[in-house]
Amino acid sequence: MSLRLLLRGDQFATIISAYAPPMTSSDAAKDKFYDDLHVLLAAVSKVDKLIVLGDLNARVGTDHAAWQRVLGPHGLGSCNDNGLLLLRTCAEHRLLLTNTFFRLLTREKATWMNPRSRRWPLLDYVLVQRRDRQDVLVTKAIRDADGWTDHRLVISLMRLRLQPRRRPQGKRPPGKLNTLLLNLPAHCFDFSNQITEKLEDLHTAADNATVETRWCQLQNVIQFTALEVLGRARRQHQDWFDDNDAEISN
């Protein structure tokens, strides 16, 4: 899944979220994943900032000397076959593994515990282009974050300045939904029923839809249903015309 964000100065950042097949997967599955990733990376504009993140199921080891422009001096553990695939991909696309460039405690680098050996390898990464290395302040695992998963949450602090959304001149933004109506049982029941019915219709009609398509459909169903059932909340601060409507009419 990918997302393109507008930054200040008319620059863009492309963010790619990926999940790689584990070691137990077939070679064909791994090859397909990296083929698809190659295509996606090649399609990114050369002037964009690029961030790749996710569970890449790869152990890249600590051989900084062999992979100086990809692997930092603070890797973890040994390298496996999946790690070599990831390192070669990074080298080809001028990416570096930000997790390995910061001197941290082991618990702030390891992201998953092997249930059999009870060891903690590094499997989840944040990758950026070499030229953007200085934008990354730190990438580390959060030990106590509960994400309903056996992986630790990984955070990466970066110097990125998003372009603020500009409202077209002369247009007032749409008002907020009147969510107070959800406190009324009748409205709450109606809203819940309509959402359920529309989502069931979507599930039947779009069995082969992509993740992005399903997300857009879900978003539209919730927004349109909420607007139908709840409507817009009345603005607390009326403009001059609304405040003086009665006098003008007379």
mmCIF file of C-alpha atoms in Angstrom:
data_model
loop_
_atom_site.group_PDB
_atom_site.id
_atom_site.type_symbol
_atom_site.label_atom_id
_atom_site.label_comp_id
_atom_site.label_asym_id
_atom_site.label_seq_id
_atom_site.Cartn_x
_atom_site.Cartn_y
_atom_site.Cartn_z
ATOM 1 C CA MET A 1 0.000 0.000 0.000
ATOM 2 C CA SER A 2 1.371 3.446 -0.861
ATOM 3 C CA LEU A 3 0.520 7.034 -0.006
ATOM 4 C CA ARG A 4 1.826 10.290 -1.514
ATOM 5 C CA LEU A 5 1.896 13.285 0.846
ATOM 6 C CA LEU A 6 2.349 16.909 -0.138
ATOM 7 C CA LEU A 7 5.175 18.600 1.762
ATOM 8 C CA ARG A 8 6.071 22.269 2.022
ATOM 9 C CA GLY A 9 7.700 23.749 -1.037
ATOM 10 C CA ASP A 10 5.653 21.650 -3.486
ATOM 11 C CA GLN A 11 7.679 18.562 -2.612
ATOM 12 C CA PHE A 12 6.152 15.126 -2.063
ATOM 13 C CA ALA A 13 6.854 12.156 0.190
ATOM 14 C CA THR A 14 5.859 8.683 -0.980
ATOM 15 C CA ILE A 15 5.217 6.233 1.862
ATOM 16 C CA ILE A 16 5.080 2.510 1.099
ATOM 17 C CA SER A 17 3.794 -0.002 3.657
ATOM 18 C CA ALA A 18 4.876 -3.577 2.967
ATOM 19 C CA TYR A 19 4.601 -7.054 4.472
ATOM 20 C CA ALA A 20 7.141 -9.582 3.220
ATOM 21 C CA PRO A 21 6.620 -13.364 3.216
ATOM 22 C CA PRO A 22 8.277 -15.165 6.171
ATOM 23 C CA MET A 23 11.162 -17.626 5.838
ATOM 24 C CA THR A 24 8.725 -20.554 5.672
ATOM 25 C CA SER A 25 7.155 -19.215 2.456
ATOM 26 C CA SER A 26 8.063 -20.612 -0.939
ATOM 27 C CA ASP A 27 10.770 -19.026 -3.084
ATOM 28 C CA ALA A 28 8.070 -18.157 -5.609
ATOM 29 C CA ALA A 29 6.156 -16.123 -3.007
ATOM 30 C CA LYS A 30 9.309 -14.269 -1.978
ATOM 31 C CA ASP A 31 10.294 -13.583 -5.584
ATOM 32 C CA LYS A 32 6.833 -12.218 -6.341
ATOM 33 C CA PHE A 33 6.952 -9.906 -3.323
ATOM 34 C CA TYR A 34 10.303 -8.428 -4.286
ATOM 35 C CA ASP A 35 9.331 -8.193 -7.968
ATOM 36 C CA ASP A 36 6.236 -6.212 -6.966
ATOM 37 C CA LEU A 37 8.306 -4.057 -4.617
ATOM 38 C CA HIS A 38 10.842 -3.348 -7.373
ATOM 39 C CA VAL A 39 8.051 -2.173 -9.683
ATOM 40 C CA LEU A 40 6.587 0.046 -6.968
ATOM 41 C CA LEU A 41 9.943 1.584 -6.046
ATOM 42 C CA ALA A 42 10.835 2.207 -9.683
ATOM 43 C CA ALA A 43 7.570 4.095 -10.188
ATOM 44 C CA VAL A 44 8.311 6.623 -7.419
ATOM 45 C CA SER A 45 9.315 10.057 -8.691
ATOM 46 C CA LYS A 46 13.058 10.696 -8.397
ATOM 47 C CA VAL A 47 12.429 13.994 -6.589
ATOM 48 C CA ASP A 48 10.095 12.517 -3.954
ATOM 49 C CA LYS A 49 11.216 11.646 -0.474
ATOM 50 C CA LEU A 50 10.693 7.903 -0.102
ATOM 51 C CA ILE A 51 9.828 6.000 3.078
ATOM 52 C CA VAL A 52 9.324 2.221 3.112
ATOM 53 C CA LEU A 53 8.102 0.636 6.329
ATOM 54 C CA GLY A 54 6.670 -2.629 7.530
ATOM 55 C CA ASP A 55 7.276 -6.180 8.686
ATOM 56 C CA LEU A 56 9.854 -7.330 6.143
ATOM 57 C CA ASN A 57 10.522 -10.684 7.877
ATOM 58 C CA ALA A 58 14.258 -10.341 7.257
ATOM 59 C CA ARG A 59 17.288 -10.520 9.510
ATOM 60 C CA VAL A 60 20.009 -8.308 8.057
ATOM 61 C CA GLY A 61 22.743 -8.972 10.618
ATOM 62 C CA THR A 62 25.660 -6.714 11.505
ATOM 63 C CA ASP A 63 28.045 -6.812 8.516
ATOM 64 C CA HIS A 64 28.321 -3.051 8.189
ATOM 65 C CA ALA A 65 31.617 -3.307 6.283
ATOM 66 C CA ALA A 66 30.047 -5.304 3.441
ATOM 67 C CA TRP A 67 26.917 -3.132 3.230
ATOM 68 C CA GLN A 68 28.239 0.275 4.294
ATOM 69 C CA ARG A 69 25.741 2.377 2.362
ATOM 70 C CA VAL A 70 22.763 0.205 3.322
ATOM 71 C CA LEU A 71 23.364 -1.254 6.777
ATOM 72 C CA GLY A 72 24.392 0.920 9.701
ATOM 73 C CA PRO A 73 26.972 0.041 12.374
ATOM 74 C CA HIS A 74 24.306 -0.918 14.915
ATOM 75 C CA GLY A 75 22.560 -3.936 13.414
ATOM 76 C CA LEU A 76 21.349 -6.929 15.395
ATOM 77 C CA GLY A 77 21.879 -10.689 15.219
ATOM 78 C CA SER A 78 22.805 -12.696 12.137
ATOM 79 C CA CYS A 79 21.718 -12.416 8.504
ATOM 80 C CA ASN A 80 19.403 -14.929 6.785
ATOM 81 C CA ASP A 81 18.288 -15.485 3.176
ATOM 82 C CA ASN A 82 15.433 -13.007 3.504
ATOM 83 C CA GLY A 83 17.930 -10.502 4.864
ATOM 84 C CA LEU A 84 20.096 -10.851 1.758
ATOM 85 C CA LEU A 85 17.067 -10.227 -0.459
ATOM 86 C CA LEU A 86 16.279 -7.075 1.495
ATOM 87 C CA LEU A 87 19.886 -5.832 1.503
ATOM 88 C CA ARG A 88 20.212 -6.322 -2.262
ATOM 89 C CA THR A 89 16.938 -4.509 -2.861
ATOM 90 C CA CYS A 90 18.077 -1.602 -0.699
ATOM 91 C CA ALA A 91 21.416 -1.422 -2.525
ATOM 92 C CA GLU A 92 19.720 -1.383 -5.925
ATOM 93 C CA HIS A 93 17.324 1.417 -4.978
ATOM 94 C CA ARG A 94 19.755 3.438 -2.811
ATOM 95 C CA LEU A 95 17.835 2.789 0.394
ATOM 96 C CA LEU A 96 19.200 2.399 3.894
ATOM 97 C CA LEU A 97 17.882 0.602 6.971
ATOM 98 C CA THR A 98 17.380 3.414 9.466
ATOM 99 C CA ASN A 99 16.932 1.003 12.405
ATOM 100 C CA THR A 100 20.630 0.100 12.185
ATOM 101 C CA PHE A 101 22.088 3.620 12.275
ATOM 102 C CA PHE A 102 21.395 4.452 15.921
ATOM 103 C CA ARG A 103 23.215 3.200 18.972
ATOM 104 C CA LEU A 104 20.391 1.851 21.115
ATOM 105 C CA LEU A 105 19.753 -0.794 23.722
ATOM 106 C CA THR A 106 18.888 -4.220 22.296
ATOM 107 C CA ARG A 107 15.311 -3.914 23.534
ATOM 108 C CA GLU A 108 14.960 -0.730 21.454
ATOM 109 C CA LYS A 109 16.140 -2.488 18.293
ATOM 110 C CA ALA A 110 14.536 -5.954 18.499
ATOM 111 C CA THR A 111 10.948 -6.047 17.239
ATOM 112 C CA TRP A 112 9.721 -9.641 17.613
ATOM 113 C CA MET A 113 10.295 -12.605 19.933
ATOM 114 C CA ASN A 114 10.805 -16.040 18.427
ATOM 115 C CA PRO A 115 8.386 -18.274 20.395
ATOM 116 C CA ARG A 116 10.749 -21.261 20.245
ATOM 117 C CA SER A 117 14.183 -19.784 20.922
ATOM 118 C CA ARG A 118 12.835 -16.843 22.960
ATOM 119 C CA ARG A 119 15.327 -14.629 21.126
ATOM 120 C CA TRP A 120 14.506 -11.154 19.873
ATOM 121 C CA PRO A 121 15.488 -10.448 16.234
ATOM 122 C CA LEU A 122 14.944 -7.288 14.211
ATOM 123 C CA LEU A 123 12.272 -7.879 11.535
ATOM 124 C CA ASP A 124 10.397 -4.564 11.193
ATOM 125 C CA TYR A 125 12.138 -1.731 9.373
ATOM 126 C CA VAL A 126 11.890 1.863 8.246
ATOM 127 C CA LEU A 127 13.824 2.543 5.029
ATOM 128 C CA VAL A 128 14.678 5.903 3.483
ATOM 129 C CA GLN A 129 16.862 7.041 0.614
ATOM 130 C CA ARG A 130 20.551 7.622 1.348
ATOM 131 C CA ARG A 131 20.267 11.315 0.553
ATOM 132 C CA ASP A 132 17.601 11.700 3.274
ATOM 133 C CA ARG A 133 19.617 10.048 6.048
ATOM 134 C CA GLN A 134 19.912 13.338 7.966
ATOM 135 C CA ASP A 135 16.110 13.715 8.041
ATOM 136 C CA VAL A 136 15.816 10.694 10.364
ATOM 137 C CA LEU A 137 16.339 11.614 14.013
ATOM 138 C CA VAL A 138 15.827 8.117 15.420
ATOM 139 C CA THR A 139 14.130 4.812 14.610
ATOM 140 C CA LYS A 140 13.438 2.493 17.523
ATOM 141 C CA ALA A 141 11.093 -0.134 18.935
ATOM 142 C CA ILE A 142 8.710 0.756 21.753
ATOM 143 C CA ARG A 143 8.834 -1.989 24.342
ATOM 144 C CA ASP A 144 5.565 -1.428 26.222
ATOM 145 C CA ALA A 145 3.249 -0.321 23.399
ATOM 146 C CA ASP A 146 0.263 -2.688 23.165
ATOM 147 C CA GLY A 147 -0.715 -3.084 19.508
ATOM 148 C CA TRP A 148 -2.563 -6.426 19.764
ATOM 149 C CA THR A 149 0.368 -8.136 18.031
ATOM 150 C CA ASP A 150 3.471 -10.124 18.929
ATOM 151 C CA HIS A 151 5.601 -7.438 17.257
ATOM 152 C CA ARG A 152 6.801 -4.315 18.988
ATOM 153 C CA LEU A 153 5.692 -0.966 17.662
ATOM 154 C CA VAL A 154 8.445 0.810 15.715
ATOM 155 C CA ILE A 155 8.569 4.596 15.555
ATOM 156 C CA SER A 156 10.724 6.825 13.387
ATOM 157 C CA LEU A 157 11.126 10.537 14.066
ATOM 158 C CA MET A 158 11.831 12.531 10.906
ATOM 159 C CA ARG A 159 12.157 16.110 9.756
ATOM 160 C CA LEU A 160 9.190 16.358 7.406
ATOM 161 C CA ARG A 161 7.033 19.456 7.029
ATOM 162 C CA LEU A 162 3.595 18.795 5.580
ATOM 163 C CA GLN A 163 1.958 21.410 3.403
ATOM 164 C CA PRO A 164 -1.100 22.775 5.258
ATOM 165 C CA ARG A 165 -4.358 22.206 3.440
ATOM 166 C CA ARG A 166 -5.557 25.403 1.810
ATOM 167 C CA ARG A 167 -9.243 26.213 1.719
ATOM 168 C CA PRO A 168 -10.468 27.689 -1.584
ATOM 169 C CA GLN A 169 -11.120 31.396 -1.213
ATOM 170 C CA GLY A 170 -14.733 32.322 -0.619
ATOM 171 C CA LYS A 171 -15.813 28.783 0.298
ATOM 172 C CA ARG A 172 -16.858 27.878 3.790
ATOM 173 C CA PRO A 173 -15.786 24.392 4.982
ATOM 174 C CA PRO A 174 -18.639 21.916 5.525
ATOM 175 C CA GLY A 175 -20.039 21.916 9.033
ATOM 176 C CA LYS A 176 -19.425 19.122 11.491
ATOM 177 C CA LEU A 177 -21.823 16.203 11.731
ATOM 178 C CA ASN A 178 -24.508 16.442 14.391
ATOM 179 C CA THR A 179 -23.099 13.550 16.427
ATOM 180 C CA LEU A 180 -25.173 14.528 19.472
ATOM 181 C CA LEU A 181 -28.084 12.731 17.805
ATOM 182 C CA LEU A 182 -26.282 9.438 18.434
ATOM 183 C CA ASN A 183 -27.210 9.869 22.090
ATOM 184 C CA LEU A 184 -30.828 9.290 21.064
ATOM 185 C CA PRO A 185 -31.596 5.547 20.829
ATOM 186 C CA ALA A 186 -33.743 5.894 17.699
ATOM 187 C CA HIS A 187 -31.053 7.728 15.710
ATOM 188 C CA CYS A 188 -28.307 5.449 16.985
ATOM 189 C CA PHE A 189 -30.295 2.338 16.000
ATOM 190 C CA ASP A 190 -31.110 3.754 12.551
ATOM 191 C CA PHE A 191 -27.476 4.701 11.900
ATOM 192 C CA SER A 192 -26.203 1.271 12.981
ATOM 193 C CA ASN A 193 -28.745 -0.593 10.841
ATOM 194 C CA GLN A 194 -28.035 1.442 7.711
ATOM 195 C CA ILE A 195 -24.273 0.998 8.090
ATOM 196 C CA THR A 196 -24.685 -2.768 8.529
ATOM 197 C CA GLU A 197 -26.933 -3.120 5.466
ATOM 198 C CA LYS A 198 -24.676 -1.077 3.195
ATOM 199 C CA LEU A 199 -21.531 -2.887 4.306
ATOM 200 C CA GLU A 200 -23.179 -6.243 3.631
ATOM 201 C CA ASP A 201 -24.016 -5.064 0.108
ATOM 202 C CA LEU A 202 -20.397 -3.975 -0.387
ATOM 203 C CA HIS A 203 -19.037 -7.309 0.803
ATOM 204 C CA THR A 204 -21.213 -9.140 -1.719
ATOM 205 C CA ALA A 205 -20.389 -6.858 -4.643
ATOM 206 C CA ALA A 206 -16.622 -6.479 -4.185
ATOM 207 C CA ASP A 207 -15.072 -9.800 -3.217
ATOM 208 C CA ASN A 208 -11.911 -9.163 -5.269
ATOM 209 C CA ALA A 209 -11.465 -5.469 -4.453
ATOM 210 C CA THR A 210 -8.049 -4.144 -3.398
ATOM 211 C CA VAL A 211 -7.321 -2.899 0.116
ATOM 212 C CA GLU A 212 -7.346 0.718 -1.104
ATOM 213 C CA THR A 213 -10.702 0.245 -2.847
ATOM 214 C CA ARG A 214 -12.268 -1.359 0.231
ATOM 215 C CA TRP A 215 -10.997 1.480 2.422
ATOM 216 C CA CYS A 216 -12.487 4.143 0.117
ATOM 217 C CA GLN A 217 -15.790 2.267 0.002
ATOM 218 C CA LEU A 218 -15.919 1.959 3.796
ATOM 219 C CA GLN A 219 -15.113 5.646 4.187
ATOM 220 C CA ASN A 220 -17.840 6.675 1.739
ATOM 221 C CA VAL A 221 -20.466 4.441 3.359
ATOM 222 C CA ILE A 222 -19.801 5.862 6.825
ATOM 223 C CA GLN A 223 -19.684 9.485 5.658
ATOM 224 C CA PHE A 224 -22.795 9.367 3.477
ATOM 225 C CA THR A 225 -24.831 7.399 6.016
ATOM 226 C CA ALA A 226 -23.847 9.771 8.810
ATOM 227 C CA LEU A 227 -24.861 12.741 6.681
ATOM 228 C CA GLU A 228 -28.229 11.151 5.860
ATOM 229 C CA VAL A 229 -29.083 10.136 9.420
ATOM 230 C CA LEU A 230 -27.430 12.867 11.480
ATOM 231 C CA GLY A 231 -27.090 15.852 9.194
ATOM 232 C CA ARG A 232 -24.865 18.832 9.916
ATOM 233 C CA ALA A 233 -24.662 20.478 13.321
ATOM 234 C CA ARG A 234 -25.885 24.063 13.520
ATOM 235 C CA ARG A 235 -23.009 26.494 13.710
ATOM 236 C CA GLN A 236 -22.598 28.037 17.131
ATOM 237 C CA HIS A 237 -21.421 31.348 15.706
ATOM 238 C CA GLN A 238 -23.791 32.495 12.991
ATOM 239 C CA ASP A 239 -22.634 35.052 10.487
ATOM 240 C CA TRP A 240 -24.097 38.576 10.307
ATOM 241 C CA PHE A 241 -26.800 37.591 7.830
ATOM 242 C CA ASP A 242 -28.101 34.728 10.002
ATOM 243 C CA ASP A 243 -28.117 36.881 13.140
ATOM 244 C CA ASN A 244 -30.096 39.610 11.419
ATOM 245 C CA ASP A 245 -32.321 37.482 9.207
ATOM 246 C CA ALA A 246 -35.522 38.360 11.098
ATOM 247 C CA GLU A 247 -34.882 42.095 10.894
ATOM 248 C CA ILE A 248 -34.001 41.925 7.211
ATOM 249 C CA SER A 249 -37.177 39.979 6.443
ATOM 250 C CA ASN A 250 -39.271 42.683 8.137
#
